[in-house]
Amino acid sequence: ARPRRFTPTPVPPTETATPIPVRKKRPAAVPVKRKPVAAPTFTAVPAPSGSGASGSVIAFSSLPVNIDASFGDGPGVYQCEIVDSQGNHVNTVFNKRVSFEKQTWISWDATNDQGQQVRYGMYYAVFTKDGKLIRKIPLNWGRPQ
């Protein structure tokens, strides 16, 4: 007996063609809905004369008070200290080494270093860089109306 030989069956040309890969379209970018950022809880009014402060008073009745701080004076150790109207230390709310110019919000929740809420009244945010005074901003914390 003769061994059988395999003979391929001819296939029509349309079936032998290699399929061309089809790229699927990426879905269009969907905009991300972000929650609106709450507006800062302060308003600016003229600084009291003789206060030694520059700029405006930040008057607030809801907590926390937010202060926009930028570090355009170059690299260094920046500090924001809250003091009362007599200049006594209340709280250090920012104390960091900044190596490049940037901007941040500094918040104060009307508490002292021990976490106790302070009385309504006039306070100051004292900004220093490497121990030298940069700016002193009056903060007037009043009762909600």
CSV table of C-alpha atoms in Angstrom, one decimal:
chain,number,residue,atom,x,y,z
A,1,ALA,CA,0.0,0.0,0.0
A,2,ARG,CA,1.1,3.4,-0.9
A,3,PRO,CA,1.3,6.1,1.8
A,4,ARG,CA,-1.3,8.8,1.4
A,5,ARG,CA,-0.1,12.3,0.6
A,6,PHE,CA,-1.8,15.3,2.0
A,7,THR,CA,-3.1,17.6,-0.7
A,8,PRO,CA,-4.3,21.0,0.4
A,9,THR,CA,-7.7,22.1,-0.9
A,10,PRO,CA,-7.5,25.3,-2.8
A,11,VAL,CA,-9.0,28.2,-0.9
A,12,PRO,CA,-10.6,31.2,-2.7
A,13,PRO,CA,-8.3,34.4,-2.5
A,14,THR,CA,-10.7,36.3,-0.3
A,15,GLU,CA,-10.3,33.9,2.5
A,16,THR,CA,-6.5,33.8,2.5
A,17,ALA,CA,-6.0,37.5,2.9
A,18,THR,CA,-4.6,38.6,6.2
A,19,PRO,CA,-7.1,40.7,8.0
A,20,ILE,CA,-6.0,44.4,8.3
A,21,PRO,CA,-6.0,45.5,12.0
A,22,VAL,CA,-8.6,48.2,12.6
A,23,ARG,CA,-7.8,50.8,15.2
A,24,LYS,CA,-10.6,51.6,17.5
A,25,LYS,CA,-11.2,55.3,18.1
A,26,ARG,CA,-10.6,56.5,21.6
A,27,PRO,CA,-13.6,58.0,23.2
A,28,ALA,CA,-13.7,61.8,23.3
A,29,ALA,CA,-12.3,63.3,26.5
A,30,VAL,CA,-15.1,63.8,28.9
A,31,PRO,CA,-14.7,67.0,31.0
A,32,VAL,CA,-14.3,66.3,34.7
A,33,LYS,CA,-16.9,68.0,36.8
A,34,ARG,CA,-15.2,69.5,39.8
A,35,LYS,CA,-16.8,70.8,42.9
A,36,PRO,CA,-16.7,74.6,43.0
A,37,VAL,CA,-14.1,75.9,45.3
A,38,ALA,CA,-15.6,77.7,48.3
A,39,ALA,CA,-15.0,81.4,48.2
A,40,PRO,CA,-12.5,82.7,50.8
A,41,THR,CA,-14.3,83.7,54.0
A,42,PHE,CA,-12.9,87.2,54.3
A,43,THR,CA,-13.6,90.7,53.2
A,44,ALA,CA,-11.1,93.5,53.0
A,45,VAL,CA,-11.7,96.9,54.6
A,46,PRO,CA,-9.3,99.8,55.2
A,47,ALA,CA,-6.7,99.2,57.9
A,48,PRO,CA,-7.1,101.1,61.2
A,49,SER,CA,-4.8,104.1,61.5
A,50,GLY,CA,-1.9,103.6,63.9
A,51,SER,CA,-2.1,99.8,63.8
A,52,GLY,CA,1.3,99.4,62.1
A,53,ALA,CA,-0.3,97.2,59.6
A,54,SER,CA,-0.2,97.5,55.9
A,55,GLY,CA,-3.0,97.0,53.4
A,56,SER,CA,-6.5,96.1,54.5
A,57,VAL,CA,-8.2,94.6,57.4
A,58,ILE,CA,-9.6,91.1,56.8
A,59,ALA,CA,-12.9,91.1,58.6
A,60,PHE,CA,-14.5,87.7,59.1
A,61,SER,CA,-17.3,86.1,61.2
A,62,SER,CA,-17.2,82.5,59.9
A,63,LEU,CA,-14.3,80.2,60.3
A,64,PRO,CA,-11.7,79.6,59.0
A,65,VAL,CA,-10.2,82.8,57.7
A,66,ASN,CA,-8.1,82.2,54.6
A,67,ILE,CA,-5.1,84.4,53.6
A,68,ASP,CA,-3.6,84.2,50.2
A,69,ALA,CA,0.2,84.1,50.6
A,70,SER,CA,2.8,84.2,47.9
A,71,PHE,CA,6.6,83.7,48.3
A,72,GLY,CA,8.0,86.1,45.8
A,73,ASP,CA,10.9,87.2,48.1
A,74,GLY,CA,12.9,84.1,47.1
A,75,PRO,CA,13.9,81.0,49.0
A,76,GLY,CA,13.9,81.0,52.8
A,77,VAL,CA,12.0,80.1,55.9
A,78,TYR,CA,8.6,81.7,55.8
A,79,GLN,CA,6.4,82.0,58.9
A,80,CYS,CA,2.9,83.4,59.6
A,81,GLU,CA,2.2,84.0,63.2
A,82,ILE,CA,-1.1,85.2,64.6
A,83,VAL,CA,-0.8,87.8,67.4
A,84,ASP,CA,-3.4,89.6,69.4
A,85,SER,CA,-3.9,93.4,69.5
A,86,GLN,CA,-1.2,93.8,72.2
A,87,GLY,CA,1.3,91.7,70.1
A,88,ASN,CA,1.2,88.6,72.2
A,89,HIS,CA,1.7,85.3,70.3
A,90,VAL,CA,-1.6,83.3,69.7
A,91,ASN,CA,-0.8,80.7,67.0
A,92,THR,CA,1.8,79.8,64.4
A,93,VAL,CA,-0.2,78.9,61.3
A,94,PHE,CA,2.6,78.6,58.7
A,95,ASN,CA,6.3,77.8,59.2
A,96,LYS,CA,8.0,76.2,56.2
A,97,ARG,CA,11.2,76.4,54.1
A,98,VAL,CA,10.2,77.5,50.6
A,99,SER,CA,12.8,76.9,47.9
A,100,PHE,CA,10.9,78.3,44.9
A,101,GLU,CA,8.3,80.9,44.3
A,102,LYS,CA,4.7,79.6,44.8
A,103,GLN,CA,1.4,80.6,46.2
A,104,THR,CA,-0.7,79.0,48.9
A,105,TRP,CA,-3.7,79.6,51.2
A,106,ILE,CA,-3.0,79.9,54.9
A,107,SER,CA,-6.0,79.2,57.1
A,108,TRP,CA,-6.6,80.2,60.7
A,109,ASP,CA,-9.5,78.7,62.7
A,110,ALA,CA,-9.4,81.3,65.5
A,111,THR,CA,-7.6,79.0,67.9
A,112,ASN,CA,-4.4,79.4,69.9
A,113,ASP,CA,-1.5,76.9,69.9
A,114,GLN,CA,-3.3,74.7,72.4
A,115,GLY,CA,-6.4,74.4,70.1
A,116,GLN,CA,-8.6,76.6,72.3
A,117,GLN,CA,-10.8,79.1,70.5
A,118,VAL,CA,-9.8,82.8,71.2
A,119,ARG,CA,-12.2,85.7,71.9
A,120,TYR,CA,-13.7,87.9,69.2
A,121,GLY,CA,-11.5,90.9,68.5
A,122,MET,CA,-8.6,92.3,66.5
A,123,TYR,CA,-5.7,90.0,65.6
A,124,TYR,CA,-2.7,90.3,63.2
A,125,ALA,CA,-1.2,87.9,60.8
A,126,VAL,CA,2.5,88.6,60.9
A,127,PHE,CA,4.5,87.3,57.9
A,128,THR,CA,8.2,86.9,58.2
A,129,LYS,CA,11.0,85.5,56.0
A,130,ASP,CA,14.1,84.3,57.8
A,131,GLY,CA,13.0,86.2,60.9
A,132,LYS,CA,12.6,89.5,59.1
A,133,LEU,CA,9.1,91.2,59.0
A,134,ILE,CA,7.6,91.2,55.5
A,135,ARG,CA,4.0,92.2,56.2
A,136,LYS,CA,1.4,92.5,59.0
A,137,ILE,CA,-2.2,92.1,58.1
A,138,PRO,CA,-5.0,93.0,60.6
A,139,LEU,CA,-7.7,90.4,61.2
A,140,ASN,CA,-11.0,91.4,62.7
A,141,TRP,CA,-12.9,88.5,64.0
A,142,GLY,CA,-16.5,89.5,64.7
A,143,ARG,CA,-19.7,87.7,65.8
A,144,PRO,CA,-21.8,86.3,63.0
A,145,GLN,CA,-24.8,88.5,62.2
